[in-house]
Coordinates of C-alpha atoms in Angstrom, one line a residue:
X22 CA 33.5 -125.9 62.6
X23 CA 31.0 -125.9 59.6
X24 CA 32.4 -128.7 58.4
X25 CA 31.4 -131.2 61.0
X26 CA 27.9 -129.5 61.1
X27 CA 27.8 -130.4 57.5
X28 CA 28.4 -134.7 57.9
X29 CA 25.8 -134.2 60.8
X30 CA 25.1 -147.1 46.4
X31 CA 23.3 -148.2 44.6
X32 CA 19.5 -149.0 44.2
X33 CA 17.8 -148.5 41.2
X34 CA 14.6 -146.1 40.5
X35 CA 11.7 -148.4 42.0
X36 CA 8.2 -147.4 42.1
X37 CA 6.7 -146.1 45.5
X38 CA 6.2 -147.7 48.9
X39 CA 4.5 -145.9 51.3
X40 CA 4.0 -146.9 54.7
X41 CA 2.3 -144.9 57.3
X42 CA 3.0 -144.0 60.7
X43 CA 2.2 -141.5 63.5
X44 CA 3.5 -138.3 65.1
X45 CA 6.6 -138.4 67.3
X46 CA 5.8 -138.5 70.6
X47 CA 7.3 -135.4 72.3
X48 CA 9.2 -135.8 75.9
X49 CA 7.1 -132.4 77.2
X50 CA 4.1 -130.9 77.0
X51 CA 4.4 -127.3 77.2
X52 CA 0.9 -126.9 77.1
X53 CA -0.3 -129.0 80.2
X54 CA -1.2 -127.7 83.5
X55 CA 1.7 -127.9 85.3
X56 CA 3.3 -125.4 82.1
X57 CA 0.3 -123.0 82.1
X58 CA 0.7 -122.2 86.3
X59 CA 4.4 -121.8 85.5
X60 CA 3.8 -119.9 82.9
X61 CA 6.1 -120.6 79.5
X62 CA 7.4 -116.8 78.8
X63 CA 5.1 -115.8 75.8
X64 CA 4.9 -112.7 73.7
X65 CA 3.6 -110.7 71.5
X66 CA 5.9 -109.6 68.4
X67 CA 5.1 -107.2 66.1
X68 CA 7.0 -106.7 62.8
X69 CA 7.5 -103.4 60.4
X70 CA 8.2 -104.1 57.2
X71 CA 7.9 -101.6 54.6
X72 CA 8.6 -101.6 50.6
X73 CA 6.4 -104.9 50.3
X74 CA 5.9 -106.6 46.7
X75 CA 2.3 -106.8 45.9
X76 CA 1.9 -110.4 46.4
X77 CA 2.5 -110.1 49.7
X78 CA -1.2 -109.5 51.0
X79 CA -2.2 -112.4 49.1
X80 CA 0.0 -114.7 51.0
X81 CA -0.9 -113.2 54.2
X82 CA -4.6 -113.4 53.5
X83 CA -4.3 -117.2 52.4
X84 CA -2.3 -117.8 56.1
X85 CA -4.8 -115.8 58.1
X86 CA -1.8 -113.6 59.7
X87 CA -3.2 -110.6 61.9
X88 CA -1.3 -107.2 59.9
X89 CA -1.7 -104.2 59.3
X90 CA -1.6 -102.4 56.3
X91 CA -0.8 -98.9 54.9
X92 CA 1.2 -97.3 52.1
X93 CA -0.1 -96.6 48.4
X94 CA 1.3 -97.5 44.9
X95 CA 3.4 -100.1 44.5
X96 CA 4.5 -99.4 48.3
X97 CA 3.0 -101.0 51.1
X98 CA 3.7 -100.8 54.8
X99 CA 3.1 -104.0 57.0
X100 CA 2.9 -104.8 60.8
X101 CA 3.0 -108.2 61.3
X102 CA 1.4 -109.2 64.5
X103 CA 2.7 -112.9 66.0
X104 CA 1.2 -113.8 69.1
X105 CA 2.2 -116.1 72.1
X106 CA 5.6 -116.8 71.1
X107 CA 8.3 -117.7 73.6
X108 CA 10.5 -115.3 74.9
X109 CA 13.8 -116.2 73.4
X110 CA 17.0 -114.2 72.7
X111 CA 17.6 -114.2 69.3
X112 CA 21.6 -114.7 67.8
X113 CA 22.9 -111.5 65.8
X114 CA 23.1 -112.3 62.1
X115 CA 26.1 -111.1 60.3
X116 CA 26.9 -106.8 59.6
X117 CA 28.4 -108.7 55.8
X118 CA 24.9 -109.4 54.7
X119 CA 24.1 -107.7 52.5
X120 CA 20.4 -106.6 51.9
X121 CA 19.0 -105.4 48.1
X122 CA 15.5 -103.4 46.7
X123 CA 13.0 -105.8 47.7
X124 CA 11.8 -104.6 43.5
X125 CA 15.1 -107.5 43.1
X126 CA 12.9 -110.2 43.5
X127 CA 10.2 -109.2 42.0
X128 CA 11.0 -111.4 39.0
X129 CA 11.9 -114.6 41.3
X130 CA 8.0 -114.5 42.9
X131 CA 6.4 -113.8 39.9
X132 CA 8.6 -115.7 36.5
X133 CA 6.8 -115.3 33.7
X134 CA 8.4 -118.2 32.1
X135 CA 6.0 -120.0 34.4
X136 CA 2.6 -121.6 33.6
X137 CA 2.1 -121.4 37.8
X138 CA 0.4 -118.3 38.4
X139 CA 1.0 -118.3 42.3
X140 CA 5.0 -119.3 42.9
X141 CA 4.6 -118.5 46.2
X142 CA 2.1 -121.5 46.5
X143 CA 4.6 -123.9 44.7
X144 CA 7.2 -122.6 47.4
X145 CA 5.5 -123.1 50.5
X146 CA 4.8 -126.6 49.0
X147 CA 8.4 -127.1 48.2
X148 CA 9.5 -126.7 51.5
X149 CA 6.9 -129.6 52.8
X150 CA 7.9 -132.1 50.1
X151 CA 12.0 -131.3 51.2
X152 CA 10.5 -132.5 54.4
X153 CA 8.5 -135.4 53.2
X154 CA 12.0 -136.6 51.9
X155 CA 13.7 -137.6 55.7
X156 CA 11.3 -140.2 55.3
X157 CA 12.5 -142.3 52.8
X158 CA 13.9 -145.0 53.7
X159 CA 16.9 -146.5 52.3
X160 CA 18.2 -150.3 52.7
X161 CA 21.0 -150.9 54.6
X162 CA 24.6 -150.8 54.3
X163 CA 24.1 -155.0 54.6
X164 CA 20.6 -155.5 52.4
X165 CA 21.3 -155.3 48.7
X166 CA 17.9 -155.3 45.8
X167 CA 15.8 -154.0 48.1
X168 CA 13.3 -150.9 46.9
X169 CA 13.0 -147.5 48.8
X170 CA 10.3 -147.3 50.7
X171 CA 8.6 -143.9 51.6
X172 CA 7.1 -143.4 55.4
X173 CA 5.5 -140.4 55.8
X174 CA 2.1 -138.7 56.4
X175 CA 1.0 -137.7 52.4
X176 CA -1.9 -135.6 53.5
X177 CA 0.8 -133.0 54.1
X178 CA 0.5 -132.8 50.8
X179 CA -3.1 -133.5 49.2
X180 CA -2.8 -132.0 45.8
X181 CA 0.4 -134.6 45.0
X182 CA 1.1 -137.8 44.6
X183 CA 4.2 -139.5 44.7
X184 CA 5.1 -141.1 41.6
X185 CA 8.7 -142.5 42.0
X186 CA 11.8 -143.2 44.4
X187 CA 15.4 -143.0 44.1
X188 CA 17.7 -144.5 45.9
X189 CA 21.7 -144.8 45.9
X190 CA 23.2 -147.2 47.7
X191 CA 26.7 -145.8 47.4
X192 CA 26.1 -142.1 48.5
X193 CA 22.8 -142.2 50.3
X194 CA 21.5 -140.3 47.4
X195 CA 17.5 -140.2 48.3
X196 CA 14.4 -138.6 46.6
X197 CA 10.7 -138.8 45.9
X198 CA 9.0 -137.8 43.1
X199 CA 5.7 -135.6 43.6
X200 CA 2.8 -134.8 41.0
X201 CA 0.5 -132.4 41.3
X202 CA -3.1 -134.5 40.5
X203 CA -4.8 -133.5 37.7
X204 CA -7.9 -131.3 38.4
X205 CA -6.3 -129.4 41.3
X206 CA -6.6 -126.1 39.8
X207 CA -2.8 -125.9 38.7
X208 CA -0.9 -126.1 35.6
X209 CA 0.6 -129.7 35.8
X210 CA 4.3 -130.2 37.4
X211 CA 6.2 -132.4 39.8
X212 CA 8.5 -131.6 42.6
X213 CA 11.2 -133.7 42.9
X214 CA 12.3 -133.6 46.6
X215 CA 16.2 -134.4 47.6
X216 CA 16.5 -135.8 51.2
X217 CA 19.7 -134.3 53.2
X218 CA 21.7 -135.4 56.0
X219 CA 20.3 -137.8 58.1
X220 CA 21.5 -136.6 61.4
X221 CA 18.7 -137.6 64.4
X222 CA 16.2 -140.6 63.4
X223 CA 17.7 -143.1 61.0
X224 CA 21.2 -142.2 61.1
X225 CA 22.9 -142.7 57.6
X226 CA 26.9 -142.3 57.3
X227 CA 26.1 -142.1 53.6
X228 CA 24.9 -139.3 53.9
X229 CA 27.1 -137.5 56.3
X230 CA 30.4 -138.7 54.5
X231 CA 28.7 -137.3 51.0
X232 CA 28.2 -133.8 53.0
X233 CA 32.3 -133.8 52.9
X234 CA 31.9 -134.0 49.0
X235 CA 29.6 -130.8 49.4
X236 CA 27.1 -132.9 47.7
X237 CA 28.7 -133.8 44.8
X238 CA 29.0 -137.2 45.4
X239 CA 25.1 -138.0 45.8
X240 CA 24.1 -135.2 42.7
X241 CA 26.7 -137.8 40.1
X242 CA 25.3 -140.9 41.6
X243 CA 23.4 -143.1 39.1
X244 CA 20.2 -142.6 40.8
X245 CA 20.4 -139.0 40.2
X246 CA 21.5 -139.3 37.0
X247 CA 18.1 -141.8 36.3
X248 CA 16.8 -139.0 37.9
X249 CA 17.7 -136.4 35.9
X250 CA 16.6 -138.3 32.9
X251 CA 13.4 -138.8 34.1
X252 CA 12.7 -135.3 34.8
X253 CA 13.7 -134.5 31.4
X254 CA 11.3 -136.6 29.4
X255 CA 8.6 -135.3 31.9
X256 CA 9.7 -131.4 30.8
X257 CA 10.1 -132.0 27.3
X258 CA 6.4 -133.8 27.3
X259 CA 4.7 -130.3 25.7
X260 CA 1.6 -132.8 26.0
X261 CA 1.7 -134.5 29.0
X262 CA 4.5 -133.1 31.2
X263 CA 5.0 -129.8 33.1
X264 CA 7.6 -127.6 34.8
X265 CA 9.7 -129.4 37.3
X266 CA 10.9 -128.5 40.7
X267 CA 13.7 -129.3 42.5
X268 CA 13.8 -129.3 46.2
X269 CA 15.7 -130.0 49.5
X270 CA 16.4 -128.8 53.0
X271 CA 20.5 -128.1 53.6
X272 CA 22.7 -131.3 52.1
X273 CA 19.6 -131.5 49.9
X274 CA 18.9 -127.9 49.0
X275 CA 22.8 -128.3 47.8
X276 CA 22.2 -131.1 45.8
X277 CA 19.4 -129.6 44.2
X278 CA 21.1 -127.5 42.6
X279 CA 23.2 -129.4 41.8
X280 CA 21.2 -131.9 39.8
X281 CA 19.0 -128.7 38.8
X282 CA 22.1 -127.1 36.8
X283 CA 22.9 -130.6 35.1
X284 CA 19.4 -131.0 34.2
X285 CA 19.4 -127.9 32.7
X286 CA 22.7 -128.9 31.0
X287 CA 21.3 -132.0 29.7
X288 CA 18.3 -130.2 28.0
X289 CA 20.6 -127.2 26.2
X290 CA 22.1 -130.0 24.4
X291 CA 18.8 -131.0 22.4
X292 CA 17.0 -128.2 20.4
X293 CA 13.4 -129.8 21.9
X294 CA 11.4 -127.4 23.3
X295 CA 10.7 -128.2 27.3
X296 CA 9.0 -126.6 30.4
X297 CA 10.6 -124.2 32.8
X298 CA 13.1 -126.1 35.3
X299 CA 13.0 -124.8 38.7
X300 CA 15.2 -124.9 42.0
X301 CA 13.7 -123.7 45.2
X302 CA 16.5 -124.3 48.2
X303 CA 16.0 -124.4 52.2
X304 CA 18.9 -123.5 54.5
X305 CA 21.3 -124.7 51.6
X306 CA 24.8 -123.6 51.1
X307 CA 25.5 -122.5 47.6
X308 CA 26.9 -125.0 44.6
X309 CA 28.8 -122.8 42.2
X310 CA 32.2 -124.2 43.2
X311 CA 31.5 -127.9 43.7
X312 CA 29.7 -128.1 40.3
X313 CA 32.9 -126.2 39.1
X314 CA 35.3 -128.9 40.1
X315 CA 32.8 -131.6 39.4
X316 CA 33.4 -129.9 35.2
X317 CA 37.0 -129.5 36.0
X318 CA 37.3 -133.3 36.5
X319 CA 35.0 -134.7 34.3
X320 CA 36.8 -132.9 31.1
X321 CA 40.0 -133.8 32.1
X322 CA 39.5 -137.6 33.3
X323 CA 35.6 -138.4 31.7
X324 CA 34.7 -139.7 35.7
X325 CA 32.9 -138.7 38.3
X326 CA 35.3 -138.3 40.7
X327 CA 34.2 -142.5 41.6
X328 CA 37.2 -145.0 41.4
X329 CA 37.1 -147.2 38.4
X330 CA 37.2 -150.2 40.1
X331 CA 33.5 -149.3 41.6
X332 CA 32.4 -147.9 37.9
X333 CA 33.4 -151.1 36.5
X334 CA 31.6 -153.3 38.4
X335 CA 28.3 -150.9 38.2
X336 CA 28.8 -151.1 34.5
X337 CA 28.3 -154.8 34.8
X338 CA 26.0 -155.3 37.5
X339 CA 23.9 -152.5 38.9
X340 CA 20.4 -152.0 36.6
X341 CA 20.0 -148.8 35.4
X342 CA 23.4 -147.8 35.1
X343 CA 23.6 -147.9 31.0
X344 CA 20.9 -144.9 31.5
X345 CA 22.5 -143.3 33.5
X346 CA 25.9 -143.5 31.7
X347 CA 24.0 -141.8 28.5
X348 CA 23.2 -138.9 30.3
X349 CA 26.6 -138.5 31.6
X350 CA 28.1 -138.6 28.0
X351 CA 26.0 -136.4 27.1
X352 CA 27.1 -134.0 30.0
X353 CA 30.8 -134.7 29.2
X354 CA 30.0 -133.4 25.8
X355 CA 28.3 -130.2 26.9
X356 CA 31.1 -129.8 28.9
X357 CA 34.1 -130.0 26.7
X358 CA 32.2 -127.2 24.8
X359 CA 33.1 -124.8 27.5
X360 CA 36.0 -122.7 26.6
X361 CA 38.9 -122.8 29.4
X362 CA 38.2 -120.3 32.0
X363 CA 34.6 -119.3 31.4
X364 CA 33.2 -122.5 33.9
X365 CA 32.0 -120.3 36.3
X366 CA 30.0 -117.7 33.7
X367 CA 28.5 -121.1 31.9
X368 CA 27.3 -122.2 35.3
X369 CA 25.9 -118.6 36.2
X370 CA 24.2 -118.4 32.3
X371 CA 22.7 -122.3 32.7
X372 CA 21.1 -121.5 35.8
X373 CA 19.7 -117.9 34.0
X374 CA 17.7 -120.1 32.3
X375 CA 16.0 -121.7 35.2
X376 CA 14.0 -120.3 38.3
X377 CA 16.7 -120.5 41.2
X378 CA 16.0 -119.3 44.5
X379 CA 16.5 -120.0 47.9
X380 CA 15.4 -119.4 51.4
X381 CA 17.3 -118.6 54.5
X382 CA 17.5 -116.9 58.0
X383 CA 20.5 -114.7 58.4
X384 CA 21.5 -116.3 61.4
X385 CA 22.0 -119.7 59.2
X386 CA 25.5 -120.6 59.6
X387 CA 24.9 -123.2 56.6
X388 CA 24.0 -120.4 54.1
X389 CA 27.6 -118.9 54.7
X390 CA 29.5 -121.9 52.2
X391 CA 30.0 -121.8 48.7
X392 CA 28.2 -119.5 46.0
X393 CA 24.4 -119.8 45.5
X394 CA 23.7 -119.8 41.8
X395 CA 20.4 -117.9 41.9
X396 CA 18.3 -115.3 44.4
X397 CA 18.6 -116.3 47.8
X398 CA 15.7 -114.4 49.9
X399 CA 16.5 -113.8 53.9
X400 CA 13.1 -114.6 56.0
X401 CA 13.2 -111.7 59.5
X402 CA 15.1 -113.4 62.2
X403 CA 11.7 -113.2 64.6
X404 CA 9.5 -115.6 62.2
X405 CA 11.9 -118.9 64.0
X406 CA 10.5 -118.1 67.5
X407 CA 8.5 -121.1 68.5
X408 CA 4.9 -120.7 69.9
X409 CA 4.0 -121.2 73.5
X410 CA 3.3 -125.0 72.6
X411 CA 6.1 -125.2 70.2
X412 CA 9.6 -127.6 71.3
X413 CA 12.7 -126.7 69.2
X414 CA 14.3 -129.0 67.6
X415 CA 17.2 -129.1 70.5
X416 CA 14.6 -129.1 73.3
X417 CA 13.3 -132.0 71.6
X418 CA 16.8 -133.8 71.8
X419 CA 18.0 -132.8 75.6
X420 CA 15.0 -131.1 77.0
X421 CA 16.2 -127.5 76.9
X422 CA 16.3 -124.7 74.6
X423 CA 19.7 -124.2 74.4
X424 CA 19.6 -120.4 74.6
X425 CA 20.7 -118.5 71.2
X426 CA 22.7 -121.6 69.9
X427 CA 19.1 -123.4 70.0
X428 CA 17.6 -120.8 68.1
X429 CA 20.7 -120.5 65.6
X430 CA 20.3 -124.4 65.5
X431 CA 16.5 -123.8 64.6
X432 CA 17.0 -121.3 62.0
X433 CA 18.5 -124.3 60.1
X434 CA 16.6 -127.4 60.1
X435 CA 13.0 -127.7 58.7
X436 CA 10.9 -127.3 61.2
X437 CA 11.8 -123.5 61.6
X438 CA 11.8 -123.2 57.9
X439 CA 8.1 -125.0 58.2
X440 CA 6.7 -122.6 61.1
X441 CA 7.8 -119.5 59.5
X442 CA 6.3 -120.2 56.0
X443 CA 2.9 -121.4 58.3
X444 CA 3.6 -117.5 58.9
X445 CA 3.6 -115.7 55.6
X446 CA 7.4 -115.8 55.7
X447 CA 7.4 -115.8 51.7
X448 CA 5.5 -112.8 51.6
X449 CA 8.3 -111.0 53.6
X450 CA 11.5 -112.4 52.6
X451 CA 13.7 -109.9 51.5
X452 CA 16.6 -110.3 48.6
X453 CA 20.2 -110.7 49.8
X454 CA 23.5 -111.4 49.3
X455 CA 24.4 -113.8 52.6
X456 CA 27.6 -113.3 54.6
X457 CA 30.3 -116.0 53.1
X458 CA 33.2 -118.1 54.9
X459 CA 35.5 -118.5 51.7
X460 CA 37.7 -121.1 53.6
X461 CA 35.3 -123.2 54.0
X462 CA 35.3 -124.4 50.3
X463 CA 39.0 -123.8 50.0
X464 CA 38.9 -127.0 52.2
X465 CA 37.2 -128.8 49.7
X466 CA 39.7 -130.5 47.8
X467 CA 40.3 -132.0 50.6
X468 CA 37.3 -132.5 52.5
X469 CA 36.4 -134.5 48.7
X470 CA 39.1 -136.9 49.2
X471 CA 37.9 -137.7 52.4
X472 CA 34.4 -137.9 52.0
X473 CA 34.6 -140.4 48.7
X474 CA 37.2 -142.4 50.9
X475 CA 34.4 -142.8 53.3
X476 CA 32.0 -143.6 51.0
X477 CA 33.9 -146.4 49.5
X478 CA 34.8 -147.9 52.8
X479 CA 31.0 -147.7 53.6
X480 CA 30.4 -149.9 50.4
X481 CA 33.0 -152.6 50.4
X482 CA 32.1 -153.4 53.7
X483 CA 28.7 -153.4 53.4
X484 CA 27.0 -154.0 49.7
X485 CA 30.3 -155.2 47.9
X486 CA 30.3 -158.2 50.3
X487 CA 26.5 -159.7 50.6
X488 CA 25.8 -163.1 49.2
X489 CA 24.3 -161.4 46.4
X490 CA 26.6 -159.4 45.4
X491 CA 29.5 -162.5 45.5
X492 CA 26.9 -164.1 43.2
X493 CA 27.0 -161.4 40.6
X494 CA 31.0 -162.0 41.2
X495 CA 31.3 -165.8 40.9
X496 CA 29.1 -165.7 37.9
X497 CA 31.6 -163.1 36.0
X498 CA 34.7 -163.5 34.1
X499 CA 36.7 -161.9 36.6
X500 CA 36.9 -160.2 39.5
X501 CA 38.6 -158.7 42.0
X502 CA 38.8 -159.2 45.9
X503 CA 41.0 -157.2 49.1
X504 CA 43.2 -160.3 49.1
X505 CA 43.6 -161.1 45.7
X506 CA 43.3 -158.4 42.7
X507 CA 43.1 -160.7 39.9
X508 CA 40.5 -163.6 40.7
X509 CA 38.7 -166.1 37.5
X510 CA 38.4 -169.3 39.5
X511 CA 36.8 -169.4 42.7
X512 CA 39.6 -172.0 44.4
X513 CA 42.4 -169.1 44.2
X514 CA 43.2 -167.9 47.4
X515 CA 40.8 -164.9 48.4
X516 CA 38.6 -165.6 45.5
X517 CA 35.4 -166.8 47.5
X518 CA 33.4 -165.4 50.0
X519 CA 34.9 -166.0 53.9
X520 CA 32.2 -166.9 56.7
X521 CA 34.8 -165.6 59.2
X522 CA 35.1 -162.4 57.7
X523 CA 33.1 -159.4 55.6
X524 CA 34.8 -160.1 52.6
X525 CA 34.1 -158.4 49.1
X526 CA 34.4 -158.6 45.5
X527 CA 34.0 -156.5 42.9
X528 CA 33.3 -157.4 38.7
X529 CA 37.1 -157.0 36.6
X530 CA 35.5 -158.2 33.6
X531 CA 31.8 -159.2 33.2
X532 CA 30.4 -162.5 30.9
X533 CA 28.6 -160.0 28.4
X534 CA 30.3 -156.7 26.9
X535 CA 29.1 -153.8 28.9
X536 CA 29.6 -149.9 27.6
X537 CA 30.5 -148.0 31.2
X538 CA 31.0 -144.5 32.1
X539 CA 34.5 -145.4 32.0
X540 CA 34.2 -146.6 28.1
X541 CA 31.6 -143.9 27.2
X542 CA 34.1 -141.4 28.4
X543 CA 37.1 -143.0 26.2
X544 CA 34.9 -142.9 23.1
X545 CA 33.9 -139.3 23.4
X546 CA 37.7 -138.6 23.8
X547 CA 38.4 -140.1 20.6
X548 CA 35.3 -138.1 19.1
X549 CA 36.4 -135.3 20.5
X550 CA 39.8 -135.7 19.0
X551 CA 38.4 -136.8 15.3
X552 CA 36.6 -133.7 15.2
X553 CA 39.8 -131.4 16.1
X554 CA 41.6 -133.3 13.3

């Protein structure tokens, strides 16, 4: 079932932590001796691709790929030559994909709302950066006030710099800022790279339970939401800002476009000029229908789908949130604008005005769910086969391939996505309408419920009851506890912390006023209603 292949807080914005460390070891070496008497099963594979767009021999040029070339015009003729690959049986995609003119994505490579001359560059960085993002590493379910920190190797990327983490403690919700330096030979711009789920190293139920939510639970977070208003003030810089990407692998590419359409939103309501906003998605299912229900909510209740009790208590403790609550308001009234019935064509005209697009092999079960709001691009099934000293990702897990589920399990995560771009695959993607499961986001009332039911349950027991946070509580007017709902003095019963016991408490009613979502959302109700009057 999709759905469980899917599931596989809050920290404010802090500036960035790296830490290094070193490659995985691997648990074979398909390249030592005993492997090359064996002999691994390696190939030769030979693609024919015909109708290319023009920029496709300068992407093959800049990966060194062995082709040949004919045609004339705007036509051209490729065989793409891939040697010592193994020797694997590749899945059949799905006869419902539907293929378009390759002249369909013309636009999508080259946007001329873009300062970048080369967007194929900016993509095969993207899909780096999305990777980059597994390695942020979140505080616990039991550490509260503690930054992000971001392990990786940066000289995958040498011509950025990260410049910012987010971090959510509620939903998992992480992401790294990245800058391209100045001087690089490229107009200036950051990619802002969403982490998805945590499935293999550094297991995060956050992350697995917001994959219910299809997302929408980490793209409303108050780190996003910081996010998005960062990203803003960095494309509305005509000065010192640039275009801004968006980025992410599966639950990430989701999310992206996610917080891609609401940063879009949030800069149609000011009359500023800004720079081009752009969403480039890996192996992501498409957002149309959560970020329809995420409106659908938010006009009729002013939330984000987060119980009040939780809102509350971030309104009165969690840094950041008053920001964050801003550009929510500001959403809700961008919102309420919409006429009844025309959600769906306001999504599809807010992301016109952005550079969506997203990447994909056929045999990707995860590009099947929910509608993509831009121009997904399919890569040729043979670009995921491995080289002779290449482990899958499943042969890295249980020391075997795994047949065609291994492969169909490749086609998914990064590392495919990363050897077939090492490949030229962006030169040969073709424009296409994936094969869609409708029922899996029917489920998704339900599969909501669930998820933010997780989530909560994830937070109680672990933020909502460290000693800090029972500081924050003893030090407010009233709170709130599992035994005891209406707590001001710490001697009631249930009111104080219990050594035997994870207990937590959440903020009623803080020392200081406080404007929250929940207030913001009551105020523009009453504008809202002034203004019909």
């Amino acid at each position: 079932m999709l759905l469980l292949l899917l599931m596989p807080a809050q920290v404010r914005a802090q500036p960035v932590q790296v830490m290094g460390h070193g490659p995985a070891e691997l648990p074979a070496d398909r390249c030592g001796e005993p492997a090359r008497k064996s002999g691994n099963g390696s190939h030769q594979v030979t693609l024919s691709l015909p109708g290319l767009a023009p920029v496709a021999q300068d992407i093959l040029a800049h990966h060194g790929i062995r082709a040949t070339w004919s045609g004339s015009g705007q036509q051209l003729r490729l065989e793409l030559h891939l040697d010592d690959v193994q020797n694997l049986r590749l899945p059949e995609g799905s006869a419902s994909t539907l293929y378009l003119p390759r002249s369909s994505g013309r636009d999508v490579m080259r946007d001329r709302r873009s300062r970048l001359p080369q967007l194929w560059s900016l993509d095969d960085a993207t899909v780096v950066a999305a990777d980059m993002a597994y390695d942020i590493r979140l505080p616990g379910t039991g550490a509260t006030g503690v930054a992000p920190v971001l392990q990786t190797d940066l000289s995958q990327l040498p011509d950025y710099r990260p410049v910012k983490l987010y971090g959510d403690m509620f939903s998992g919700f992480a992401a790294v800022a990245l800058e391209r330096v100045p001087g690089s030979g490229s107009a200036p711009h950051r990619i802002y790279a969403i982490a998805g789920t945590h499935v293999f190293e550094h297991r995060d139920f956050r992350s697995w339970a917001s994959g219910l939510t299809f997302g929408r639970a980490q793209f409303t977070s108050t780190a996003a939401l910081e996010m998005i208003r960062d990203a803003a003030s960095y494309a509305r810089d005509m000065r010192g800002g640039g275009e801004v990407v968006l980025t992410g692998q599966s639950q990430g590419g989701l999310v992206a476009q996610g917080v891609g359409y609401m940063l879009q939103a949030y800069l149609d309501a000011s009359p500023a000029m800004h720079h081009l906003v752009q969403v480039v998605s890996w192996g992501g299912t498409g957002a149309q229908e959560v970020i329809q229900r995420m409106i659908a909510e938010a006009r009729s209740t002013g939330g984000r789908g987060i119980s009040l009790d939780l809102e509350r208590h971030w309104a009165a403790s969690a840094a950041g949130y008053g920001d964050a609550a801003a550009v929510w308001s500001v959403l809700l009234r961008q919102w309420r604008g919409i006429r009844p019935g025309d959600e769906a064509a306001s999504i599809r005209s807010t992301a016109s005005r952005m550079r969506v697009l997203g990447y994909f092999f056929e045999i990707d079960l995860f590009a099947r769910a929910g509608t993509f709001l831009g121009m997904a691009m399919a890569f040729p099934t043979e670009l995921i086969l491995p080289g002779g000293c290449d482990l899958t990702v499943l042969e890295t897990l249980i020391g075997t391939d795994g047949g065609t589920f291994g492969v169909r399990l490749e086609s998914h995560f990064l590392k495919g996505y990363r050897r077939a771009v090492s490949r030229g695959a962006t030169a040969v993607a073709r424009p296409a309408m994936p094969a869609k499961w409708p029922w899996v986001t029917e489920l998704l009332p339900a599969t909501e419920l669930l998820g933010m039911a997780w989530l909560k349950t994830l937070y109680l027991d672990g933020p909502a009851a460290t000693p800090e946070n029972w500081q924050r509580c003893l030090a407010a007017e009233r709170w709130l506890t599992r035994e005891n709902r209406f707590c001001a003095e710490p001697f009631w019963p249930g009111c104080m912390p219990d050594p035997d016991e994870a207990r937590w408490c959440l903020i009623r009613d803080s020392a200081g006023p406080q404007r929250s979502q929940e207030t913001a959302a009551q105020a523009d109700r009453g504008d809202a209603t002034r203004e019909q009057n």
